[in-house]
Coordinates of C-alpha atoms and ligand atoms in Angstrom, one line a residue:
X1398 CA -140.9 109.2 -125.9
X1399 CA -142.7 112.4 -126.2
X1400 CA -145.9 112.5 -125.1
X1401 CA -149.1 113.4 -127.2
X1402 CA -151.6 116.1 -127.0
X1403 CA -155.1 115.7 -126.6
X1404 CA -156.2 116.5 -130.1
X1405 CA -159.2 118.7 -129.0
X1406 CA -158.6 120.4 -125.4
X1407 CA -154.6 120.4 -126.2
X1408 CA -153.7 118.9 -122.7
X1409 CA -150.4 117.2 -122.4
X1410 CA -151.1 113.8 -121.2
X1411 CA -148.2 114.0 -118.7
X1412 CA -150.6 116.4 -117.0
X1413 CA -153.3 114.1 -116.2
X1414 CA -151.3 111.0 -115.4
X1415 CA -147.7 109.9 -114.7
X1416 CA -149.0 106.3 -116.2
X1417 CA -147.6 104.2 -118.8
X1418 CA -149.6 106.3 -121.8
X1419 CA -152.3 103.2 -122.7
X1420 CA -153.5 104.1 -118.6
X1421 CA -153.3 107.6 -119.5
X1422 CA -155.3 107.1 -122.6
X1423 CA -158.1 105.4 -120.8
X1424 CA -158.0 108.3 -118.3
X1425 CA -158.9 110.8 -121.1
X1426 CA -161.4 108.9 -122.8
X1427 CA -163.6 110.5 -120.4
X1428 CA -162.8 114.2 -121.1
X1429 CA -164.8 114.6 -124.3
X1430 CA -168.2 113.7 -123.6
X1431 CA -171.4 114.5 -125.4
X1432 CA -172.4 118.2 -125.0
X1433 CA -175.4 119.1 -123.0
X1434 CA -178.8 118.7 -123.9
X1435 CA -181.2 121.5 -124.2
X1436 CA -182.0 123.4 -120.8
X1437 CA -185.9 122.8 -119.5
X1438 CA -186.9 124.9 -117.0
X1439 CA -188.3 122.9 -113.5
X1440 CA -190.5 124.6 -111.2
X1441 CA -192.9 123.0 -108.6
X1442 CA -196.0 124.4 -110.2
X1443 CA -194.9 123.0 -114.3
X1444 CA -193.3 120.0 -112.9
X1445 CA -195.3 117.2 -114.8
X1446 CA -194.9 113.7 -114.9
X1447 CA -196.2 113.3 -118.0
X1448 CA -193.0 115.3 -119.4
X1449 CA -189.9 114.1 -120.3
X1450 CA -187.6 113.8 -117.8
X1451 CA -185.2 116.5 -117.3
X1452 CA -182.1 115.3 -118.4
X1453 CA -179.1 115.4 -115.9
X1454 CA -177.3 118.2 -117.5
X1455 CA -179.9 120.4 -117.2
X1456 CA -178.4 120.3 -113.3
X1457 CA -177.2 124.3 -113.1
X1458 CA -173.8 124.1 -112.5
X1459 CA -171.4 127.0 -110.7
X1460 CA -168.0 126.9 -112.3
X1461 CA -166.0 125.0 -109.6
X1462 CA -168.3 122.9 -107.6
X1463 CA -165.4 120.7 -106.6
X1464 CA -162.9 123.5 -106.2
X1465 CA -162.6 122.2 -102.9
X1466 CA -162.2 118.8 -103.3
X1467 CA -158.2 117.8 -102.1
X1468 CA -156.5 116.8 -105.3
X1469 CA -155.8 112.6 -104.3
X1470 CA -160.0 112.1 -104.0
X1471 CA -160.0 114.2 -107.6
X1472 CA -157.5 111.8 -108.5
X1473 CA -159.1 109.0 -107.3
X1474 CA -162.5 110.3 -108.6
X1475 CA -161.7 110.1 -111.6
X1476 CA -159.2 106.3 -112.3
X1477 CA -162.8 105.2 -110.1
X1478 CA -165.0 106.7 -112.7
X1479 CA -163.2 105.8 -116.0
X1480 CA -163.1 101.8 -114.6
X1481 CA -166.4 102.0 -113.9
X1482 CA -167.4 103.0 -117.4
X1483 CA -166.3 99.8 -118.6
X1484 CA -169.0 97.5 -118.6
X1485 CA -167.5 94.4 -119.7
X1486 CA -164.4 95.5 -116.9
X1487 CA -166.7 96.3 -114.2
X1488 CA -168.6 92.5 -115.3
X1489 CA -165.6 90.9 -115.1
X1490 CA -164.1 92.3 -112.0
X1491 CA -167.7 91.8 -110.1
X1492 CA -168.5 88.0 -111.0
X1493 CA -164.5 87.4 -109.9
X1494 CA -165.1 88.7 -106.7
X1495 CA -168.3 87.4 -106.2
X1496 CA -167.2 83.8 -106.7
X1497 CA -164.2 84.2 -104.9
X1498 CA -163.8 87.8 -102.2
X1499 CA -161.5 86.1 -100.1
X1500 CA -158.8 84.8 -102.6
X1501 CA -159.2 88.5 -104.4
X1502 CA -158.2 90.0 -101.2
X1503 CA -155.8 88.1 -100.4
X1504 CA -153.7 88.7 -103.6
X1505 CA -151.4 91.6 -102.3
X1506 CA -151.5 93.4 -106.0
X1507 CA -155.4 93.3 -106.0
X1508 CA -155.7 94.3 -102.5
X1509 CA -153.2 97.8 -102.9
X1510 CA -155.9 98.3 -105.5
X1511 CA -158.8 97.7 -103.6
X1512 CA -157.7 99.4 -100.4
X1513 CA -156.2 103.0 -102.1
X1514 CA -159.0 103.0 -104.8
X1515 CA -161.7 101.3 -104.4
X1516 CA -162.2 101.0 -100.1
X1517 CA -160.6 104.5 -99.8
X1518 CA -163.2 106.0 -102.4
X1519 CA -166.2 104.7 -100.6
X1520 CA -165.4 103.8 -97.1
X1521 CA -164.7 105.5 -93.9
X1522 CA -162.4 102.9 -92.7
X1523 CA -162.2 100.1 -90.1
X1524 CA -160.7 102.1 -86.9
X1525 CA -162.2 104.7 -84.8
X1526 CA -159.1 107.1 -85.6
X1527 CA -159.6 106.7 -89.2
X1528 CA -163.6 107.2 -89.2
X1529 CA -163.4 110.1 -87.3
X1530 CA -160.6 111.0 -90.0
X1531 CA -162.9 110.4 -92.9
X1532 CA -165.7 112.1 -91.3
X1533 CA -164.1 115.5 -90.6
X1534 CA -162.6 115.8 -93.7
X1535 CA -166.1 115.4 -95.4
X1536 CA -167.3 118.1 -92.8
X1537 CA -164.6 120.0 -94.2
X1538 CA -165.9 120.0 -97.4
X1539 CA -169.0 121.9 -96.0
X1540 CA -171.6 118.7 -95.9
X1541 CA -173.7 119.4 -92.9
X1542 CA -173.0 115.8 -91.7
X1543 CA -172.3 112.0 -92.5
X1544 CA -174.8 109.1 -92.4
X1545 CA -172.4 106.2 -91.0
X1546 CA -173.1 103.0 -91.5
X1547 CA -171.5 99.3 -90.3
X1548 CA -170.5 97.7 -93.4
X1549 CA -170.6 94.1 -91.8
X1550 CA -173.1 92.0 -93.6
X1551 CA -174.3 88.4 -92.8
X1552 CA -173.8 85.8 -95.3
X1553 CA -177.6 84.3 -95.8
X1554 CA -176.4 82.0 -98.2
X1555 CA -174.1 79.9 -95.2
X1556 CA -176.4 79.5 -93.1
X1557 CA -175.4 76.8 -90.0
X1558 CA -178.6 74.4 -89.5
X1559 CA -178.3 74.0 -85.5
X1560 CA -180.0 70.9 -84.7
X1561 CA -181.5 71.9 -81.3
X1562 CA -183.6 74.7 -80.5
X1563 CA -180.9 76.0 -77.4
X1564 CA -178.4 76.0 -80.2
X1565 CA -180.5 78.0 -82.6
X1566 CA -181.3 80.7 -79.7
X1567 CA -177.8 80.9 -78.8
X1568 CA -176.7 81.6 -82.1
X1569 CA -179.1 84.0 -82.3
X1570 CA -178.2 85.8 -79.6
X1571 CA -174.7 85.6 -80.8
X1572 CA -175.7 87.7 -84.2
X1573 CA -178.3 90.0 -82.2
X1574 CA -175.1 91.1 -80.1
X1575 CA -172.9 91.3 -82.8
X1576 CA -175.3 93.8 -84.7
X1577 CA -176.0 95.5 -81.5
X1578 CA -171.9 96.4 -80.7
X1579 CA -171.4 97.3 -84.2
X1580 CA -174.2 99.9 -84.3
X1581 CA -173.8 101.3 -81.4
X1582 CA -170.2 102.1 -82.0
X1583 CA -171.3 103.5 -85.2
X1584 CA -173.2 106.0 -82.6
X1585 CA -170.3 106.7 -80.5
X1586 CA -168.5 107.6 -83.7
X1587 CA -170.7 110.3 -84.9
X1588 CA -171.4 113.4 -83.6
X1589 CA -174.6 114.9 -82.1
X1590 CA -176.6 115.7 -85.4
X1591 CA -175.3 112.7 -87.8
X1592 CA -177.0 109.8 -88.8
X1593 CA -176.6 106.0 -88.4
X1594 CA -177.8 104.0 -90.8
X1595 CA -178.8 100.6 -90.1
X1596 CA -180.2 97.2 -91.4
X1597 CA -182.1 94.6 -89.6
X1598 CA -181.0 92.0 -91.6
X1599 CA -177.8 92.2 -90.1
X1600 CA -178.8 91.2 -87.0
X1601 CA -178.9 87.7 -88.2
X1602 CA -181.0 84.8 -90.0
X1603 CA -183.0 84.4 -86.9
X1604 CA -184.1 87.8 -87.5
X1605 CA -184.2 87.4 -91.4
X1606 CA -186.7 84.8 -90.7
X1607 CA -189.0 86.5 -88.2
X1608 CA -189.2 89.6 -90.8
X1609 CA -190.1 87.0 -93.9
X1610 CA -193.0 85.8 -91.6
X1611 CA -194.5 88.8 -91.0
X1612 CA -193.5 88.1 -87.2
X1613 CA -192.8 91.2 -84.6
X1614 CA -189.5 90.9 -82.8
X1615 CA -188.3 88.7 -80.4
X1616 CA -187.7 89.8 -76.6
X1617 CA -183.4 89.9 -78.0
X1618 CA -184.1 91.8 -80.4
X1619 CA -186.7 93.8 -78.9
X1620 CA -184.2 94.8 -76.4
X1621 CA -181.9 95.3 -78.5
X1622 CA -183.6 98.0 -80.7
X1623 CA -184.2 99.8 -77.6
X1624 CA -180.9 99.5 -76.3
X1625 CA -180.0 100.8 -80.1
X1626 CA -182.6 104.3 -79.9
X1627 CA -182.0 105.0 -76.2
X1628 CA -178.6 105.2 -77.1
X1629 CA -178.8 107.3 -80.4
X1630 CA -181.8 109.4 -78.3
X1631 CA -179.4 110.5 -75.7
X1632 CA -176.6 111.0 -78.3
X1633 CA -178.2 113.6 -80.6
X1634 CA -177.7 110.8 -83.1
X1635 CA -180.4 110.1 -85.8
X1636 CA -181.1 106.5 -86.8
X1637 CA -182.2 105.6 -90.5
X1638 CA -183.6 101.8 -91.1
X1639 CA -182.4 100.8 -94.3
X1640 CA -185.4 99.4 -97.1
X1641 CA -184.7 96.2 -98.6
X1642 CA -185.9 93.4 -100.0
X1643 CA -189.7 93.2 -100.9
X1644 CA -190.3 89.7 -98.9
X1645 CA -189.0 91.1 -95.4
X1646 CA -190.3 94.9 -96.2
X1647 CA -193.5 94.9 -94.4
X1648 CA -192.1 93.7 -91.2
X1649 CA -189.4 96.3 -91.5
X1650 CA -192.1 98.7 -92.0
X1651 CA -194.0 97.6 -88.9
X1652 CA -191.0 97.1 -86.4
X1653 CA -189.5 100.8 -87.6
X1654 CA -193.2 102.8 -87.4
X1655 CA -193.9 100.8 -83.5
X1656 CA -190.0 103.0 -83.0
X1657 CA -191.2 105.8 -84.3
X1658 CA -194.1 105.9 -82.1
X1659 CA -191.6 105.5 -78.6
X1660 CA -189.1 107.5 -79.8
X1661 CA -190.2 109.9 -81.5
X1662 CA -192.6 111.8 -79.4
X1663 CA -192.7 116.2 -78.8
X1664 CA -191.5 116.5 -81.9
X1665 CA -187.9 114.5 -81.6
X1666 CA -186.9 113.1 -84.9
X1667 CA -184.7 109.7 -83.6
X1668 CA -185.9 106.9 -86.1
X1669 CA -186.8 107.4 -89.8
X1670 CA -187.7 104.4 -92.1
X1671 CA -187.0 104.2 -95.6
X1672 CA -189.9 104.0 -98.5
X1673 CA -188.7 102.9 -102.1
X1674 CA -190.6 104.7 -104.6
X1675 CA -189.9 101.9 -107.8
X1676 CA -192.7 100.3 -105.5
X1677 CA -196.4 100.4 -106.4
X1678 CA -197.3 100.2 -103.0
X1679 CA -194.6 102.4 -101.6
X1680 CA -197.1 106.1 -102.2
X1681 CA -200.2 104.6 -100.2
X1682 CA -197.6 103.1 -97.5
X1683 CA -196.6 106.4 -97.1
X1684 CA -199.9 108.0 -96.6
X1685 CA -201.1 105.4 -94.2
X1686 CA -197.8 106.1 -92.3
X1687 CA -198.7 109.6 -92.0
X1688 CA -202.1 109.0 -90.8
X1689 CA -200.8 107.0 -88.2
X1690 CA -198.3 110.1 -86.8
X1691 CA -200.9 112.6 -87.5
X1692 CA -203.4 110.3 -85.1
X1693 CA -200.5 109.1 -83.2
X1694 CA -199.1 112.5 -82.0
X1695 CA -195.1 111.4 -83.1
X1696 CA -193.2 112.9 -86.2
X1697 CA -192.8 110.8 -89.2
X1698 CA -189.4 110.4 -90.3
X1699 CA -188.6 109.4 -94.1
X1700 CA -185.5 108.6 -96.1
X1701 CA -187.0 108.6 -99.7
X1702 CA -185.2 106.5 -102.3
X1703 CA -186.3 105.4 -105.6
X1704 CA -184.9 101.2 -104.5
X1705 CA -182.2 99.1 -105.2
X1706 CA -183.8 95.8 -105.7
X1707 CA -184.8 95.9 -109.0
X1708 CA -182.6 93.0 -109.9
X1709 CA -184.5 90.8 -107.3
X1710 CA -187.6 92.0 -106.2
X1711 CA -190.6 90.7 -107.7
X1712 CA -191.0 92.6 -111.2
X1713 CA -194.8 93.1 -111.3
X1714 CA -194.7 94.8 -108.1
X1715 CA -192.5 97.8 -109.2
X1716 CA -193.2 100.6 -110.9
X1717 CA -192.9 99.9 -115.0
X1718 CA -190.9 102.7 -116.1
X1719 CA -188.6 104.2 -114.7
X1720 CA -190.6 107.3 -115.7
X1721 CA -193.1 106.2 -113.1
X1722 CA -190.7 105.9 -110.8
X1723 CA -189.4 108.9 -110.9
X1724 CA -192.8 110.7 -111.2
X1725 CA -193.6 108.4 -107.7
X1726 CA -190.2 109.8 -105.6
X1727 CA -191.1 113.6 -106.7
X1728 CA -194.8 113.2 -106.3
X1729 CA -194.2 111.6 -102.5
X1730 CA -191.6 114.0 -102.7
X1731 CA -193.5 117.1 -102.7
X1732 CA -196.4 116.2 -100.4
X1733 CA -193.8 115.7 -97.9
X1734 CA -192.8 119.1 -97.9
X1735 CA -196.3 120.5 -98.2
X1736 CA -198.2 118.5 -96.2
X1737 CA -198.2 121.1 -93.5
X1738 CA -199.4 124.2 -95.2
X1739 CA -202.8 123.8 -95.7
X1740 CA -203.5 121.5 -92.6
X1741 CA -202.6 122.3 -89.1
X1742 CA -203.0 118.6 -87.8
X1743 CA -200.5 117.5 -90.3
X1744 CA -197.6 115.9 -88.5
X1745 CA -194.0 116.8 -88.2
X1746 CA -192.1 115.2 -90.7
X1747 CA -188.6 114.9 -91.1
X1748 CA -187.4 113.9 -94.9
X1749 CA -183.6 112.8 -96.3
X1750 CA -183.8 112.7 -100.1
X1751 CA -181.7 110.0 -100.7
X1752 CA -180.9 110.0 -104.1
X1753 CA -178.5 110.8 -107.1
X1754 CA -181.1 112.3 -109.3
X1755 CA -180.5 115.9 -110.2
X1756 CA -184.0 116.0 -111.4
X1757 CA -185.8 115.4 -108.2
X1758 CA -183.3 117.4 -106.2
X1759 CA -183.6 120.4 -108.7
X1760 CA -187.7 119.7 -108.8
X1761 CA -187.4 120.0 -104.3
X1762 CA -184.9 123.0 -104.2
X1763 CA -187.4 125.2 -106.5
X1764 CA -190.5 124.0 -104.9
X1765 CA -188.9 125.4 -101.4
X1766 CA -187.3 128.5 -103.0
X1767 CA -190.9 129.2 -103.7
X1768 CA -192.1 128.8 -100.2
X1769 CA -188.7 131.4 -98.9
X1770 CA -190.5 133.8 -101.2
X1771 CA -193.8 133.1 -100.3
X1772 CA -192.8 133.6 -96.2
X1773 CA -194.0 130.0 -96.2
X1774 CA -193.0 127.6 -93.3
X1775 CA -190.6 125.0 -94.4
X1776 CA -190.4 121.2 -93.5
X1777 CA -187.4 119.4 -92.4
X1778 CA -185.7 118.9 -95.5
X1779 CA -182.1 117.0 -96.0
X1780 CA -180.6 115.3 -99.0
X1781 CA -177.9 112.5 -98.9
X1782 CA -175.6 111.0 -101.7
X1783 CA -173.0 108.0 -100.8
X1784 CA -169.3 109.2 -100.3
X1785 CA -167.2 108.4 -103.6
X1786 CA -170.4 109.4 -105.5
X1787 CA -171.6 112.4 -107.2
X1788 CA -169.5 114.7 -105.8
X1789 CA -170.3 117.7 -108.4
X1790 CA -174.4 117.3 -107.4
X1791 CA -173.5 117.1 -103.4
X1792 CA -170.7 120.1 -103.5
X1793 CA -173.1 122.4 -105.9
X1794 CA -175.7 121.5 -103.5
X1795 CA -173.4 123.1 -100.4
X1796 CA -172.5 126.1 -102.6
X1797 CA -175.9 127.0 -102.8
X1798 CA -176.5 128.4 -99.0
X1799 CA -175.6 132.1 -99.5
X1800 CA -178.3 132.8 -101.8
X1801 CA -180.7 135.2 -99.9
X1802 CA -183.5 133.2 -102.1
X1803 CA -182.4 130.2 -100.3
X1804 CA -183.1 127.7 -97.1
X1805 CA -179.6 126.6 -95.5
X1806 CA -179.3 123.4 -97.7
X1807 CA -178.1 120.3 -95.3
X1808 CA -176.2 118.0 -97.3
X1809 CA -174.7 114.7 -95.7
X1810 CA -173.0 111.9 -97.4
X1811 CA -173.2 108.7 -96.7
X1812 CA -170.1 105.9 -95.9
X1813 CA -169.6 102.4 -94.7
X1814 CA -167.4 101.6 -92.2
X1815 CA -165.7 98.2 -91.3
X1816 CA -162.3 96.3 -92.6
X1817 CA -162.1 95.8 -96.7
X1818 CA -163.6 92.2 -95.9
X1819 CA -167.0 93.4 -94.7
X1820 CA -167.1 96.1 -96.8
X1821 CA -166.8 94.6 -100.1
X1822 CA -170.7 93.1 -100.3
X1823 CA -171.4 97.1 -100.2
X1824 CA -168.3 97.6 -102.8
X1825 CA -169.7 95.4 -105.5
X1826 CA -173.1 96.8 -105.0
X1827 CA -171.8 100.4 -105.5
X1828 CA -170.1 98.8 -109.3
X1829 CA -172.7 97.3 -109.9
X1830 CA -174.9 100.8 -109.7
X1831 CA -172.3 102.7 -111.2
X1832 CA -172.5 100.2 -114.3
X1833 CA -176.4 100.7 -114.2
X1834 CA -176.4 104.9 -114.3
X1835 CA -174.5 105.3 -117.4
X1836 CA -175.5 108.8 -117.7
X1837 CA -174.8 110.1 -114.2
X1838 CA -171.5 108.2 -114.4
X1839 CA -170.7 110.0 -117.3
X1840 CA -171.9 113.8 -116.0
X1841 CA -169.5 112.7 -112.6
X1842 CA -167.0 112.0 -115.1
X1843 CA -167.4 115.4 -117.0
X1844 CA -167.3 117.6 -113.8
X1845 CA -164.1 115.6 -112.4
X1846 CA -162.2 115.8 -115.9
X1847 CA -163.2 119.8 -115.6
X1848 CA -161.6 120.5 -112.3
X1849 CA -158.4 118.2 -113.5
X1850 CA -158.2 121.0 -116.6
X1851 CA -159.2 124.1 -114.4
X1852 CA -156.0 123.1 -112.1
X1853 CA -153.9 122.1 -114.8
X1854 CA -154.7 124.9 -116.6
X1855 CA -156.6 127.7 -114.7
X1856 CA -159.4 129.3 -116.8
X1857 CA -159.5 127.2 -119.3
X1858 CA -163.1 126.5 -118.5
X1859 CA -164.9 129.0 -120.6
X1860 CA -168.2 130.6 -118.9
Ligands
FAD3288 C1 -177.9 107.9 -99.0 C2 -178.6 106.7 -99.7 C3 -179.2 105.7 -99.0 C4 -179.9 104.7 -99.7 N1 -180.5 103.7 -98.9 C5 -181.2 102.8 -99.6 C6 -182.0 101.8 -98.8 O1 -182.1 101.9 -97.6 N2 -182.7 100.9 -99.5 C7 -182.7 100.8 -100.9 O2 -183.4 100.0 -101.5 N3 -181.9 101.7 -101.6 C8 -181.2 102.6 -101.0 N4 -180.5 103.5 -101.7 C9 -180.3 103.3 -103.2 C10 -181.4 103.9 -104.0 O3 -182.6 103.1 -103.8 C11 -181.1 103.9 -105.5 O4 -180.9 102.6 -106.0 C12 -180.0 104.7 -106.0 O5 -179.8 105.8 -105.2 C13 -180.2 105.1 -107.4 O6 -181.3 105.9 -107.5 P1 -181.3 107.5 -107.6 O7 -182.5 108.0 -106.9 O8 -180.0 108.0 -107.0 O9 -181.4 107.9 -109.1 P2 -181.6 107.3 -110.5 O10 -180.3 106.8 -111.0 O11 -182.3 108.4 -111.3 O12 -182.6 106.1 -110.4 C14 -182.2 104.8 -110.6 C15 -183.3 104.0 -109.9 O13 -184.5 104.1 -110.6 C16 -185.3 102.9 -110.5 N5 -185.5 102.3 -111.9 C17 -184.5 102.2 -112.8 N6 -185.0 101.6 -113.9 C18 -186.3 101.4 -113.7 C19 -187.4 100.9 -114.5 N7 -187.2 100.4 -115.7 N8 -188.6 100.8 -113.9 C20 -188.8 101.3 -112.7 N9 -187.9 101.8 -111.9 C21 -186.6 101.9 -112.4 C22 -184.4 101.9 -109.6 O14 -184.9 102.1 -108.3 C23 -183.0 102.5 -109.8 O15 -182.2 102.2 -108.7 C24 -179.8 104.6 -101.1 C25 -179.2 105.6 -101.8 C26 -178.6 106.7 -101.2 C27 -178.0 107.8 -102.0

């Protein structure tokens, strides 16, 4: 049968996909998508909240910002994308495997599925040989680093009641040194300069408890925190403490600021915690947290995200809109990296723009353009996107380092690591984000589907 042309851009669908056609007409859906909106202009001092967002296209795009990208992840990229476009698919495939992970990957069919696609799109993989693998590769790509992460996660809701006390600490113990070995050989994985990412939460319901009660840690996992930094300290590794939910966030707070006071002292940048800006609270948690460096001699280090809990944490306490929101991350944002201009007590502060949004990344790259000019001193500024995500934003952002008006951008990307068992609580998170950003899906679709055509037919993007 001979194969159709794309009515519009003329491809051959034999190009994109040695399918059966109905696959190969699902792949092309995605090609033509809505045209960009108008351009606004973003600079630090006209950047208002009160505005309309800037919309995601308004992201200045070179030409080829995945020119580099090998042709299996572009591949990949893009079956990942067009699934996850599906709503009703991506509903589907996510209550299934949330009622049942372990039959779904024990079905052979699924599992090829799930392990070339889905696993090998957003995981680094379970061995040290294949980490290390993963990680150069991304290196490759020109990222300054990776943030790693152990994707093993403890099942809260299967709890084991012990019925006496010596039972309960042993288990304890049990998960304390279970979280411990994973993390730290997450740090003997990466290389001086990279990041670990880690949750307390995954130490264990003991732990999970102690945070809900406001408690500070327990002598295991006291010791085990330290064993954790000392390691990472001597390693050159960074440590980032995950956010997450509201209940056990204050305790997280607590236990990662009493770190940052040990560890990091003369200016060393080993433990950052993370501050979700969808929080009310999160902007005056902040400033309180840099009063405390500022008073207590140690630099501040901050992953800003905007939060992931929006499904479960307590509604009233996060932000309304997601205007607000976004007006909160750029506002904490930019004090971050002008804290120290005006005031020569203002502490060191290390900040990883965790995010996806084009908007606050664009609103920080002009803001520090602005200080190159101006002979300004800059902060410590990185930015971070998960692996398998917003590859176009991530890429541009590593193309960008040449221009004379420019700071070196650091880029890192973030992966979990572990076996396609304890990775999938992470995997259904990341469909379940990529069915909540419609847009952004979308503009990752767009710049995949433009590198497929520029390969297929070089030049055929006109300037
Ligand atoms: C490297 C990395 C590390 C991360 N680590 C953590 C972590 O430790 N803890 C954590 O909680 N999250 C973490 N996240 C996820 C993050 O919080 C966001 O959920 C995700 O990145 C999407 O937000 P965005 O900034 O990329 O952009 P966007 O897609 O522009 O923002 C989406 C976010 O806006 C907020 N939002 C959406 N609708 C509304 C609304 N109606 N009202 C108010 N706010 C709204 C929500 O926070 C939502 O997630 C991490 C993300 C990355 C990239």
């Amino acid at each position: 049968m001979a194969l159709p042309l794309c009515s519009r851009c003329r491809i051959s669908l034999k190009h994109i996909s040695p399918k059966p056609l109905p696959l190969a007409l699902v792949l092309t859906r995605s090609i033509h998508l809505p045209p960009s909106a108008p351009r606004r202009t973003l600079t630090s001092a006209t950047w208002d909240p009160k505005q309309p967002p800037v919309m995601l296209n308004d992201y200045p795009q070179p030409q080829r910002d995945l020119e580099k990208l090998p042709l299996a992840v572009l591949l990949r990229g893009i079956i990942m994308q067009s699934a996850m476009s599906h709503p009703l698919l991506m509903d589907a495939a996510s209550a299934m495997a949330r009622k049942n992970i372990h039959m779904l990957t024990r079905n052979a069919l699924l599992r090829f599925f799930l392990d070339k696609i889905f696993y090998a799109q957003f995981c680094a993989g379970s061995t040290e040989a294949e980490i290390k693998n993963t990680v150069s590769s991304l290196k490759a790509l020109g990222y300054k680093g990776v943030i790693t992460a152990y994707a093993r996660e403890v099942d809260h809701s299967n709890v084991t009641e012990h019925s006496t006390t010596a039972e309960q600490q042993s288990a304890h113990q049990e998960h304390v040194a279970q979280w411990l070995q994973g993390t730290l050989k997450g740090i003997q994985f990466a290389n001086s300069g990279d990041f670990v990412a880690l949750k307390f939460t995954g130490a264990g319901p003991e732990c999970v408890r102690l945070l809900e009660a406001g408690k500070e840690p327990d002598l295991v996992m006291a010791d085990a925190m330290d064993k954790i930094c000392e390691t990472a300290k001597a390693q050159g590794v960074r440590l980032l403490f995950d956010a997450e939910h509201h209940v056990q966030q204050a305790a997280i707070d607590a236990w990662t600021m009493d770190l940052m006071e040990t560890y990091n002292q003369n200016g060393d940048l080993v433990v950052y915690n993370t501050y979700q800006m969808y929080l009310k609270e999160s902007t005056t948690t902040l400033a309180k947290h840099l009063e405390r460096a500022r008073s207590g001699k140690f630099a501040l280090g901050v992953k800003l995200v905007r939060g992931a809990y929006i499904n479960s944490d307590p509604r009233h306490l996060i932000h309304d809109t997601k205007r607000e929101t976004n007006a909160a991350y750029n506002n904490a944002a930019r004090i971050l990296a002008t804290q120290h201009l005006n005031d020569p007590s203002a502490p060191k502060v290390g900040v990883m723009l965790a995010t996806h949004n084009a908007e606050s990344i664009q609103m920080m790259r002009t803001l520090r353009q602005e200080q190159v000019q101006k002979q300004q001193p800059l902060a410590e500024v990185a930015y971070a996107q998960l692996m398998g995500m917003a590859d176009e934003l991530s890429l541009s952002l590593t193309q960008r380092k040449n221009n004379v008006d420019e700071e070196n951008i650091q880029v890192y990307k973030y992966t979990v690591w572990g076996t396609m068992d304890e990775c999938m609580m992470y995997l259904l998170r990341r469909a379940d984000e990529n069915r909540d950003a419609v847009d952004r899906s979308l503009l990752s679709q767009q710049a995949l589907w433009r590198e497929l055509r520029e390969r297929l037919f070089p030049s055929s993007i006109s300037a």
